[in-house]
Each structure stands twice: as structure tokens, then as C-alpha cells.
Short mmCIF file of C-alpha atoms and ligand atoms in Angstrom, two decimals:
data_model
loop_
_atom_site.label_atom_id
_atom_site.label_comp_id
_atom_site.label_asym_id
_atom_site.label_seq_id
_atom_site.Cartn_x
_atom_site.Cartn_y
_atom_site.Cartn_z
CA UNK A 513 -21.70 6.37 -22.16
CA UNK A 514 -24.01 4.12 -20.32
CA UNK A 515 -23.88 3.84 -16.87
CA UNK A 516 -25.84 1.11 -14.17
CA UNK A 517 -28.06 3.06 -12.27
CA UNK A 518 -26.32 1.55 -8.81
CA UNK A 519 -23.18 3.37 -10.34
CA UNK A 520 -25.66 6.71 -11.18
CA UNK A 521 -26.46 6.99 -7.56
CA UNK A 522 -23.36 6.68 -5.86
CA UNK A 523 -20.59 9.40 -5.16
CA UNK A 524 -18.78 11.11 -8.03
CA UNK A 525 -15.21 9.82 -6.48
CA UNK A 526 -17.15 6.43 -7.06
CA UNK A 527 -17.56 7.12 -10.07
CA UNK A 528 -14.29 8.82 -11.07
CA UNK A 529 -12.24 5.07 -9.69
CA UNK A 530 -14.65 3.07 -11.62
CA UNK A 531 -13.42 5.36 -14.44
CA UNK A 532 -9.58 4.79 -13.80
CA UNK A 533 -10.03 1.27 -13.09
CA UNK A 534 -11.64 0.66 -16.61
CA UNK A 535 -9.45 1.97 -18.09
CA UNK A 536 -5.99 1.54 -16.82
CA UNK A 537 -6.92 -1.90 -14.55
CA UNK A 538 -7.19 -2.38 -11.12
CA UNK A 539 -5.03 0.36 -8.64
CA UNK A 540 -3.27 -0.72 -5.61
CA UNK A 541 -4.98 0.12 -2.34
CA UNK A 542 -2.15 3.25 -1.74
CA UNK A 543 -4.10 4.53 -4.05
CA UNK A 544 -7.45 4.04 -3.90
CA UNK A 545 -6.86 4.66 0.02
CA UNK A 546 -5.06 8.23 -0.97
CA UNK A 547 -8.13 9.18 -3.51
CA UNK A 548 -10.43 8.45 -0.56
CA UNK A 549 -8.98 10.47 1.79
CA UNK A 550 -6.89 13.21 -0.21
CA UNK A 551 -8.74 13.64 -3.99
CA UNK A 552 -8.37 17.38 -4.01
CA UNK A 553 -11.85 17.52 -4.38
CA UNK A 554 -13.97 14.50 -3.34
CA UNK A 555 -11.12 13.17 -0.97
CA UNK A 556 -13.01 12.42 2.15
CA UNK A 557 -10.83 14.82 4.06
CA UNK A 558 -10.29 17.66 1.50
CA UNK A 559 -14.79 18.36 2.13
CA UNK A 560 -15.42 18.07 5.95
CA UNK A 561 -14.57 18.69 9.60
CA UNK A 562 -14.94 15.01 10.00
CA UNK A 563 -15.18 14.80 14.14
CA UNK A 564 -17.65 14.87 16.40
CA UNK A 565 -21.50 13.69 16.90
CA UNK A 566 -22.62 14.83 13.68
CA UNK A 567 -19.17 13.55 12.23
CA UNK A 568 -17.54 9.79 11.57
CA UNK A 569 -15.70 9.63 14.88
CA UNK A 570 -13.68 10.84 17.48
CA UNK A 571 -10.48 11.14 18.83
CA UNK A 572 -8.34 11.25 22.25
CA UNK A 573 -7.87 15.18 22.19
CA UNK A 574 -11.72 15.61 21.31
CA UNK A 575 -13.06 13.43 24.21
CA UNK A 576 -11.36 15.11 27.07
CA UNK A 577 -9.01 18.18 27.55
CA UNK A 578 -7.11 16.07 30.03
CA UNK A 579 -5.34 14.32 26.70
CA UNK A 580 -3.93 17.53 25.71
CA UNK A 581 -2.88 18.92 28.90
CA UNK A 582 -1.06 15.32 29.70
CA UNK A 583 0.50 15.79 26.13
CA UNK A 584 1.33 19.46 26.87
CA UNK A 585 3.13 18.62 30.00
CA UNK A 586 5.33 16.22 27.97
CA UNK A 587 6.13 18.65 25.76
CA UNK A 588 6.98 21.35 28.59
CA UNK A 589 8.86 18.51 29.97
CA UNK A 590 10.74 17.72 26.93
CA UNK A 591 11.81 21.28 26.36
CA UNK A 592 12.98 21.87 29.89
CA UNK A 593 15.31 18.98 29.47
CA UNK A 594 16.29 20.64 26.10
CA UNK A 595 17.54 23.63 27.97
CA UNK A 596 15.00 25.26 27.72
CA UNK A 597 15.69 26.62 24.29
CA UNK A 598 14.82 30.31 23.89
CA UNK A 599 13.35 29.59 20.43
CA UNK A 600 12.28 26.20 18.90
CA UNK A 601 9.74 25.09 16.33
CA UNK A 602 6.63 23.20 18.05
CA UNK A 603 5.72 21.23 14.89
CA UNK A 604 1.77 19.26 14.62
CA UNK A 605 1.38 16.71 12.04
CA UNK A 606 -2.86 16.32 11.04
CA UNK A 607 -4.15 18.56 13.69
CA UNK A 608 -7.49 17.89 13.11
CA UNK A 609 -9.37 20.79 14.71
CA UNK A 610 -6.35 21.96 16.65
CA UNK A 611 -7.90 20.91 19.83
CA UNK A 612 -4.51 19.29 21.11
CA UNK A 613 -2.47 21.92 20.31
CA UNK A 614 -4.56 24.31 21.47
CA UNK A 615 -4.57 22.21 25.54
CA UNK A 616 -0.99 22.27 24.72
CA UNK A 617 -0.86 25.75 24.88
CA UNK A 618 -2.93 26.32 27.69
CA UNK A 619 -1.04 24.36 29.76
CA UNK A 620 1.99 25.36 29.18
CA UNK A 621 0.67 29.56 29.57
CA UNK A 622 2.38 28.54 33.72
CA UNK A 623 5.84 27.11 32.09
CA UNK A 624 7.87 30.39 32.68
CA UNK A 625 9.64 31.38 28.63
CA UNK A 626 7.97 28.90 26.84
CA UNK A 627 5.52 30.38 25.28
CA UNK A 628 7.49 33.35 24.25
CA UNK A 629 10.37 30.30 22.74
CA UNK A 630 7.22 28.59 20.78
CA UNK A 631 6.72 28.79 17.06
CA UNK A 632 4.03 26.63 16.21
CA UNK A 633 3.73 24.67 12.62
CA UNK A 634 1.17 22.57 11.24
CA UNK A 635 1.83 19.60 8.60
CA UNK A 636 -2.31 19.72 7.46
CA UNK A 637 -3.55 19.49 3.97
CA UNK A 638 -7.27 19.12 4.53
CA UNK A 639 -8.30 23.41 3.66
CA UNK A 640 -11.45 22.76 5.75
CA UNK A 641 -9.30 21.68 9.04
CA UNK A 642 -6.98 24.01 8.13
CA UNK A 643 -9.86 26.87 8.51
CA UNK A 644 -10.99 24.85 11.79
CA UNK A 645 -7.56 25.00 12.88
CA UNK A 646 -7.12 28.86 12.17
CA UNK A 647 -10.02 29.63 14.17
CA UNK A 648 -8.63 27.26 17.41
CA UNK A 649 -5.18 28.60 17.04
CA UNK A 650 -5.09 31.60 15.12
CA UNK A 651 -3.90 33.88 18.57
CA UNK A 652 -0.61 32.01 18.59
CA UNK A 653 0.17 32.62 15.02
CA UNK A 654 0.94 29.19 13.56
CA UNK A 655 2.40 28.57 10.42
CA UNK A 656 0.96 25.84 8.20
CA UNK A 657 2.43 23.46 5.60
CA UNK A 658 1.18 20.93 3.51
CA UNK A 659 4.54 18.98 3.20
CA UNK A 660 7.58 18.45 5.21
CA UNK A 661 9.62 20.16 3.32
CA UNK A 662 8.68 23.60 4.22
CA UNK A 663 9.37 22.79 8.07
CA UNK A 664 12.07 25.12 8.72
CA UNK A 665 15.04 23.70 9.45
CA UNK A 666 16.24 26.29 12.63
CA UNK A 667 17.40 25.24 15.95
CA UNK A 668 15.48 22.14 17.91
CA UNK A 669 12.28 20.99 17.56
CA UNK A 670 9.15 18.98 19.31
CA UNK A 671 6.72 17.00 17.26
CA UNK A 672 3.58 15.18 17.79
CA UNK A 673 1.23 13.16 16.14
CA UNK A 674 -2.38 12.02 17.43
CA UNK A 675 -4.13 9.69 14.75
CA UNK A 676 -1.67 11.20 12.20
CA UNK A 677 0.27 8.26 10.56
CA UNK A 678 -2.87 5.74 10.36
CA UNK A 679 -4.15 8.27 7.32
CA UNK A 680 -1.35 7.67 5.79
CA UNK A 681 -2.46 5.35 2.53
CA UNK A 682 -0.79 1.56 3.04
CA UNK A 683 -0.53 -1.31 0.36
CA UNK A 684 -1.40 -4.76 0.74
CA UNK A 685 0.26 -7.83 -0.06
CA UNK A 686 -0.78 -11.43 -0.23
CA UNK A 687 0.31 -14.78 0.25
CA UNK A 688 -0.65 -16.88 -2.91
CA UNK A 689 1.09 -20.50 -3.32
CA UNK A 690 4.66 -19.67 -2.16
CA UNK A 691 5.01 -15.75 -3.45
CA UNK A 692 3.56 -12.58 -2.41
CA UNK A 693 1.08 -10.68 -4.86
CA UNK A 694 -0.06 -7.24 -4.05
CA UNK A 695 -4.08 -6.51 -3.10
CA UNK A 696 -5.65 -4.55 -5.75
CA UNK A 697 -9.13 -2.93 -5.82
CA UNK A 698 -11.03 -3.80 -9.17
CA UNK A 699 -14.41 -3.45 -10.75
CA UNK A 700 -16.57 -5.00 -12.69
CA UNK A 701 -20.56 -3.85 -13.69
CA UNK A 702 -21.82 -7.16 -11.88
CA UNK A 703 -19.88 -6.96 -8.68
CA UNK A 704 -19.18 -3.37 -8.24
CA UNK A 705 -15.44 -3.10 -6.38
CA UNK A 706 -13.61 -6.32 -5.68
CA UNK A 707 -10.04 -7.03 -4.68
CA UNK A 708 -8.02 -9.42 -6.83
CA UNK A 709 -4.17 -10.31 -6.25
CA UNK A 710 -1.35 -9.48 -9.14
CA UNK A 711 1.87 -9.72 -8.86
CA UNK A 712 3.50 -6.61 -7.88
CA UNK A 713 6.79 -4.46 -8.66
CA UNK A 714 7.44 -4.25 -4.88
CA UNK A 715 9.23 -7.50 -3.30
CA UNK A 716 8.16 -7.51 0.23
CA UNK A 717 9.67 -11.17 0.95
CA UNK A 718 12.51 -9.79 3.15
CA UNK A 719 9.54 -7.73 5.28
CA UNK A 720 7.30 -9.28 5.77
CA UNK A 721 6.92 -12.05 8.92
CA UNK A 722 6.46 -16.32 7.89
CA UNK A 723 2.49 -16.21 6.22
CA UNK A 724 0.41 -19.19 4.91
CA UNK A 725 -1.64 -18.99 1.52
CA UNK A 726 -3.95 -16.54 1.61
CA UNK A 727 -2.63 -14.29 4.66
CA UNK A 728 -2.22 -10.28 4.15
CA UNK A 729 0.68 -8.60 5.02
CA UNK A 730 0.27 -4.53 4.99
CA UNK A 731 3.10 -2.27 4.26
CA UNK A 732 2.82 1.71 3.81
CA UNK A 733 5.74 3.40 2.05
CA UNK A 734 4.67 6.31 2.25
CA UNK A 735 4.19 5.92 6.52
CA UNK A 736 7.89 4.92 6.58
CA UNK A 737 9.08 7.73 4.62
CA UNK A 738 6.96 10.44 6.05
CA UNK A 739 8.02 8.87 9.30
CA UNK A 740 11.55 8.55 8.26
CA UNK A 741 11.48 12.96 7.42
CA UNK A 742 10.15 13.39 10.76
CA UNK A 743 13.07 11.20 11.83
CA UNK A 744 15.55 13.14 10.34
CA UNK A 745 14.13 16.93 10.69
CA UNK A 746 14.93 15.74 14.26
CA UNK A 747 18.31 14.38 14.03
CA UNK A 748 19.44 17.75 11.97
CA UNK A 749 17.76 20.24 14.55
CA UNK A 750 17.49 18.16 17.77
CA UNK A 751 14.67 17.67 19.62
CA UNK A 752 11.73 14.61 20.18
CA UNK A 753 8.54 13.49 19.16
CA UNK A 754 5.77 11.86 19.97
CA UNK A 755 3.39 9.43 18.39
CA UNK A 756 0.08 8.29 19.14
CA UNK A 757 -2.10 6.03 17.23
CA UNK A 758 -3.74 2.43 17.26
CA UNK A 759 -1.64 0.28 15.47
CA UNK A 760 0.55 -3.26 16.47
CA UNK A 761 3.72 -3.95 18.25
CA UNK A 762 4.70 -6.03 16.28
CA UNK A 763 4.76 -6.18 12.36
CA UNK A 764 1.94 -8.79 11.84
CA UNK A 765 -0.33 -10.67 9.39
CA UNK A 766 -4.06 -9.67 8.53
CA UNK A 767 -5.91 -6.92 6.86
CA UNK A 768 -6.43 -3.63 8.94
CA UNK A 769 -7.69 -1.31 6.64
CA UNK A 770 -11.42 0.47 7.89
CA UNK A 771 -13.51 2.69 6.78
CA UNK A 772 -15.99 4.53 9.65
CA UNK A 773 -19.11 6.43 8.60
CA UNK A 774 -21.20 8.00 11.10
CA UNK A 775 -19.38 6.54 14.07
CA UNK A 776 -20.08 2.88 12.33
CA UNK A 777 -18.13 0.63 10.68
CA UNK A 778 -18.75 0.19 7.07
CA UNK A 779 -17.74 -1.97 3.87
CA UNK A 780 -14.08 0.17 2.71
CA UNK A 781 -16.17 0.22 -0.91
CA UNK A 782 -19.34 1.97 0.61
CA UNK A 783 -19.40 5.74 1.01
CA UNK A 784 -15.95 6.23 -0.71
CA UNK A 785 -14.71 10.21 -0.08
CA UNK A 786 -17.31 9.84 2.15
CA UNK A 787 -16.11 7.81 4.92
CA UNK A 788 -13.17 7.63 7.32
CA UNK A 789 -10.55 5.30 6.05
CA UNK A 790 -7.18 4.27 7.94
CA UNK A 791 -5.24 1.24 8.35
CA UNK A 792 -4.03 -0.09 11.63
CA UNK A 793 -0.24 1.36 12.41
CA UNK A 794 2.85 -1.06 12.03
CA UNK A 795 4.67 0.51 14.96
CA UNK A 796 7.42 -2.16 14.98
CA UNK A 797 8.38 -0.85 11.73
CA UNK A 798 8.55 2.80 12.41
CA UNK A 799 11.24 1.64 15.36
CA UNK A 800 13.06 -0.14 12.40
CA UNK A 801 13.08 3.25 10.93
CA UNK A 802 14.31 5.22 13.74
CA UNK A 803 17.28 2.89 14.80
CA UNK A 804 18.40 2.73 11.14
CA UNK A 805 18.81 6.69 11.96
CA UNK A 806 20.92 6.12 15.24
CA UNK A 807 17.58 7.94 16.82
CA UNK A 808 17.23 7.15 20.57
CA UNK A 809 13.51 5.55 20.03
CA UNK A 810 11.51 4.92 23.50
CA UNK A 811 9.69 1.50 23.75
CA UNK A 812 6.34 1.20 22.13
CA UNK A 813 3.79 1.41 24.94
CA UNK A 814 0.32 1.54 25.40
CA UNK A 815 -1.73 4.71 25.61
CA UNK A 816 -3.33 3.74 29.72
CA UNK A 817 0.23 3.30 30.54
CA UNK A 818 1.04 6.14 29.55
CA UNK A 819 -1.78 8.39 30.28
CA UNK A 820 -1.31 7.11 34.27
CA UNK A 821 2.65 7.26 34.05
CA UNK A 822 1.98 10.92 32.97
CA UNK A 823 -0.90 11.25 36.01
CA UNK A 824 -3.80 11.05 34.25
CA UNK A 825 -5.87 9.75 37.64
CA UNK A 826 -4.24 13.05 39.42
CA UNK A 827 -5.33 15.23 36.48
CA UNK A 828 -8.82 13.78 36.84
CA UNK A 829 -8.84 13.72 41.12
CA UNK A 830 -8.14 17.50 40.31
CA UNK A 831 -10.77 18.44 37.97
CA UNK A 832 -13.19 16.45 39.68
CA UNK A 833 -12.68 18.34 42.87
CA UNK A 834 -13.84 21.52 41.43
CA UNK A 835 -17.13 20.06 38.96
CA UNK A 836 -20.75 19.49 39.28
CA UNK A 837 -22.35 16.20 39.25
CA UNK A 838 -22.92 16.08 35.54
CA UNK A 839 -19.32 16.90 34.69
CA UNK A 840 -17.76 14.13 37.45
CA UNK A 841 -19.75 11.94 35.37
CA UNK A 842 -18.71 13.06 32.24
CA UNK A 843 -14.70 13.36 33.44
CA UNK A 844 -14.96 9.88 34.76
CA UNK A 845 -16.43 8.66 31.59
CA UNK A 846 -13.75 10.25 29.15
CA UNK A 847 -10.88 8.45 31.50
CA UNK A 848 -12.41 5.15 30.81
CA UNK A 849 -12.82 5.95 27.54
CA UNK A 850 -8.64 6.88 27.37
CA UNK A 851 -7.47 4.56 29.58
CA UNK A 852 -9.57 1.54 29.58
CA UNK A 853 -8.10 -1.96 28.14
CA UNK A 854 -11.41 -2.20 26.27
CA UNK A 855 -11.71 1.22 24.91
CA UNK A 856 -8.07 3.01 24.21
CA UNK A 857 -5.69 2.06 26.64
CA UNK A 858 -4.30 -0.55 24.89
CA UNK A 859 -5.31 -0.81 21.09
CA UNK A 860 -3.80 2.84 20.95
CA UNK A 861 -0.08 3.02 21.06
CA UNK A 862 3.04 5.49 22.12
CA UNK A 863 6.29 5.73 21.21
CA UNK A 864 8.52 8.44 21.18
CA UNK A 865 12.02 9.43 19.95
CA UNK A 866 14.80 11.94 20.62
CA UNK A 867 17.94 13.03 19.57
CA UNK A 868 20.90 14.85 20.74
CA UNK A 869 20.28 15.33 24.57
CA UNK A 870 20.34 13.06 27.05
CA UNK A 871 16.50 12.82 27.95
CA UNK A 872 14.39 10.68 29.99
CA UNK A 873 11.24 10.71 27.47
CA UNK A 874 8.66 11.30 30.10
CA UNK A 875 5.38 8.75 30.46
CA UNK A 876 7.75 5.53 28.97
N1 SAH B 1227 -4.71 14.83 15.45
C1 SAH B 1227 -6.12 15.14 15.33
C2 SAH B 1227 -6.72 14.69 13.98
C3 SAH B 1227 -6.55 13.28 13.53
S1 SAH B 1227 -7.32 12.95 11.97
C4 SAH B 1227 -6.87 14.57 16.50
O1 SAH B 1227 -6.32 13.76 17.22
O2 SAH B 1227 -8.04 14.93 16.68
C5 SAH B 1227 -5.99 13.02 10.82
C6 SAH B 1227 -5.45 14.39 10.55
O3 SAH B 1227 -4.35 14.26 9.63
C7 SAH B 1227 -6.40 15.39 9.90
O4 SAH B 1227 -6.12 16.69 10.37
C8 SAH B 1227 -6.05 15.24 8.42
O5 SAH B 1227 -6.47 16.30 7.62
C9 SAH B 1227 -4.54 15.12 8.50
N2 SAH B 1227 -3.88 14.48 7.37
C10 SAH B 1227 -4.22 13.33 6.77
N3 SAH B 1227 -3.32 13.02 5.79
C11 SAH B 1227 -2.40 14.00 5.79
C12 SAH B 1227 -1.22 14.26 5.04
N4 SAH B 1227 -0.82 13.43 4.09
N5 SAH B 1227 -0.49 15.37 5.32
C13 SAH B 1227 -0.89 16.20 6.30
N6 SAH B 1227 -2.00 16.01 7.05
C14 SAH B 1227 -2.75 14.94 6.80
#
């Protein structure tokens, strides 16, 4: 078989969608988004610890331990209100390098029974973060699973989510004439990956908001139905979750989907398996989902508000008050960084649901 040189030096998963695409046609962005991230062995999150300076980027829980003590008193909060259940599952969806559950955990060490009521599960596929994870967590004996399905379904449980559901793969829709076609990645040997629009067997006319020719509407199935599970492991066992993740308030028009390489932004068809690649979250959808399910659902907020509702500015007085210059700096810089309308505070979102106690979700 003869191959372009341009397609000899790239990445085998490059070379493995050119492969499928020649021969079955162009694939919908679900999946050329799920090969990227999940191949089993070129996805980009089935090779590397992806976090960090030498990594592709960062996240809340990796910038400053206030995140996860903030998120830790939520949960301590939420399970006091439970009743303080003598045994509940704690459950993590994409823990990344178990950094947030493991300031979870070390806040909650001065909430009298909880950690002796905790039993700690991971939704993770990725075996390298899983390894990352085992090392963080390992003393508190988590449990991992690589589906939903495995969650044990005993007595109530508290879920959260940091940059969890925006690596879930989406699809892609778009307005041609007066009908919707679906965004599809093709190739050709002169201009490498392209998208093209073909009609598609998924009518998203009654989703999607008023568009004009040409506009993109995203959708993710597989986000609504992982979200919907999470949804209804709640409603069968009690308990809340909470989500954090940049996304919209309201289900929108335009084209999300990103791929980060080295802490830069970079062409979604460059560095494939290689790159970061996630797609802004639709949160007014996932509310959709949760009020279908008679699930008490908080408002959607934004993550300043709620890092200062839950007394983020006391958390940092109080670490400042013990620290050397350097680290003042540095704790002043990672609140910006969280709270900031130009840097977290407001692309990244909350929400947060409960069911079968009458809570106040704390931080809405
Ligand atoms: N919550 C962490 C990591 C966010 S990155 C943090 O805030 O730092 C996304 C995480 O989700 C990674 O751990 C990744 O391996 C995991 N992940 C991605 N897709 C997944 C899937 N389908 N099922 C389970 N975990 C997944």
C-alpha cells in the first residue's frame, strides 16, 4: 500500500482513522472524538498522565488544594444533612490523578464518623490514571470501575465530577438550507481531514434552538445518558451530586469542540491521541435530564460564585496567615485563577442535584 509521506510521519491513530475513513466513509465526530481520547491503545487518555507542566493542561483540583477542601466540605455537608449515614458509597467520575478526592479526604479526617461511613469508587478507564490514582488514594482502599454499572447499588450515595462530562465524545449537527445534517470528519490524500455535512439517522429538529444556514448545533448522547445513570443511581439509593465543568447555560449554537496540546490550543486534526480533546458542556440539557427524573436539580451557577458562597476568600485569609512570601503569592494567584471572571469563575459551571432528603445543596 502506498502511503503520502505527511501520512508516514504522523501518529499511528492518524493513520488507523485515515484507514476507517477509506474504507467505510467519513465517521461522525462521537467517534472520531471517542478514538482520540479512549482507542484502547493510542486513545489520548488510555497512554498518559495528561496534567501538569510537562502535560496538556490543568485543572481546578491541580492548581490549588483549596478546590478540594471547598468540594470536601460540600460533601461533609451533604452527608450531615443525609443523616449522617453510617455507610454510603462516595462515588468519583474521571479522577484524573485523584488529587480531589484525595483534599476530600483530608478534610473531612475532622468530620467525626465519616470517614469510617466512606467507601470510595472511581468511574476511570484511563489504566495510567488509574495507577496515578492508586498511588494518591490507595490508603483509603477505593474501588474502581470502568462503567456505571458496577457502582453498587447499597444505601445513599455522593457523586462528583470535575472536568468529567466534557470528555464525554459529542456529535455535531448542521444547519444546511432548511434541515439539519450531521458534521462528519473525512479525508482525502490532498487535504488530509476535513469535515463535510450528510444527512444523519438522528433528527435533532425538536432539540435543537432556531439556527440559520450554516450554524452548528452540538449534542452528546452519550453525556445525557451517562448523565442520566448518574441521575438515577441517585434516585434508587439517595443521595447528591455535584458537577463541575465549563460548558453553557443555555443549549446554544456554535462549534465547541478543542483539542489542547502542551497547554496550547491546536487544530482538533493535529496531534490526534495525542492531544486533549473536549467539547464545551450543554448544562441546560443535563437539567432537562434531571427534571425528566423528578430529581431536585440546583440552578446552574458559576464556579466564583460558588467557590466564595462556599468561603473560598476565608479558606485563602486562613492559609495565607500561616505561609511565606512565595506561597501568599502563589495562594493568591491560584484564587484568581478559580475565581476570576477572566480565568474560571465564570466559563466553568456548577450544578448539583439531590434526591430523597430535604437538602439545602450548599454553595447554590
Ligand atoms: N477530575 C480530574 C480529571 C479530569 S480529566 C481533575 O479535575 O483533575 C477527565 C478524567 O475523566 C480523566 O481521569 C479521564 O481518564 C476520565 N475519563 C474520560 N472519559 C471517561 C469515561 N468514558 N469513563 C470514565 N472516565 C473517563
Amino acid at each position: 500500500m502506498s502511503m503520502s509521506t505527511a501520512v508516514y510521519m504522523t501518529s499511528s491513530l492518524h493513520n488507523i482513522l485515515v484507514t476507517e475513513i477509506l474504507e467505510q466513509g467519513p465517521m461522525n465526530v462521537e467517534r472520531f472524538m471517542a478514538q482520540a481520547l479512549a482507542h484502547p491503545e493510542h486513545g489520548y487518555y488510555m497512554k498518559q498522565d495528561p496534567f501538569g507542566v510537562d502535560g496538556d493542561f490543568t485543572t481546578a483540583p491541580e492548581i490549588s488544594q483549596m478546590f478540594g477542601e471547598l468540594v470536601g466540605a460540600w460533601v461533609a455537608d451533604v452527608w450531615v444533612q443525609m443523616g449522617c449515614p453510617s455507610s454510603f458509597t462516595f462515588l468519583e467520575c474521571g479522577p484524573g490523578r485523584g488529587t480531589l478526592t484525595a483534599d476530600v479526604m483530608r478534610v473531612t479526617k475532622a468530620v467525626p464518623g465519616f470517614h469510617s461511613a466512606v467507601h470510595i469508587h472511581l468511574l476511570e478507564t484511563s489504566p495510567v490514571l488509574k495507577a496515578k490514582q492508586h498511588e494518591t488514594l490507595s490508603a483509603y482502599k477505593p474501588v474502581w470501575h470502568e462503567s456505571l454499572d458496577a457502582v453498587p447499588d447499597r444505601g445513599p450515595v455522593i457523586i462528583i465530577a470535575n472536568e468529567f462530562l466534557d470528555a464525554l465524545p459529542i456529535r455535531q449537527f448542521q444547519k444546511i438550507g432548511k434541515g439539519w445534517q450531521e458534521r462528519m470528519v473525512d479525508y482525502n490524500q490532498t487535504e488530509g481531514f476535513r469535515f463535510v455535512s450528510v444527512s444523519s439517522d438522528l433528527d435533532i429538529s425538536d432539540k435543537a434552538p432556531i439556527a440559520g444556514s450554516g450554524d452548528v448545533f452540538e449534542f452528546s448522547p452519550v453525556r445525557t445518558e451517562m448523565f442520566q445513570k448518574l441521575c438515577e443511581i441517585v434516585k434508587a439509593n439517595t443521595g447528591g451530586a455535584l458537577f463541575i465543568d465549563y460548558g453553557h447555560l443555555k443549549s446554544g449554537l456554535g462549534e465547541t469542540l478543542q483539542a489542547l496540546y502542551k497547554h496550547q490550543y491546536t487544530d482538533v486534526f493535529d496531534h490526534i491521541g495525542d492531544a486533549d480533546m473536549t467539547a464545551h458542556v450543554d448544562f441546560d440539557s443535563l437539567v432537562q435530564t434531571a427534571k425528566a427524573l423528578d430529581i431536585y436539580v440546583s440552578d446552574v451557577i458559576e464556579q466564583g460564585s460558588f467557590l466564595k458562597n462556599l468561603g473560598i476568600l476565608y479558606r485563602a485569609r486562613a492559609l495565607m496567615s500561616k505561609a511565606d512570601e512565595m506561597q501568599k503569592k502563589d495562594i493568591t494567584a491560584a484564587l484568581h485563577r478559580l475565581i476570576d471572571s477572566d480565568q474560571m469563575g465564570s466559563l466553568f459551571k456548577v450544578l448539583g442535584f439531590h434526591y430523597g432528603y430535604p437538602f439545602t445543596l450548599p454553595g447554590f
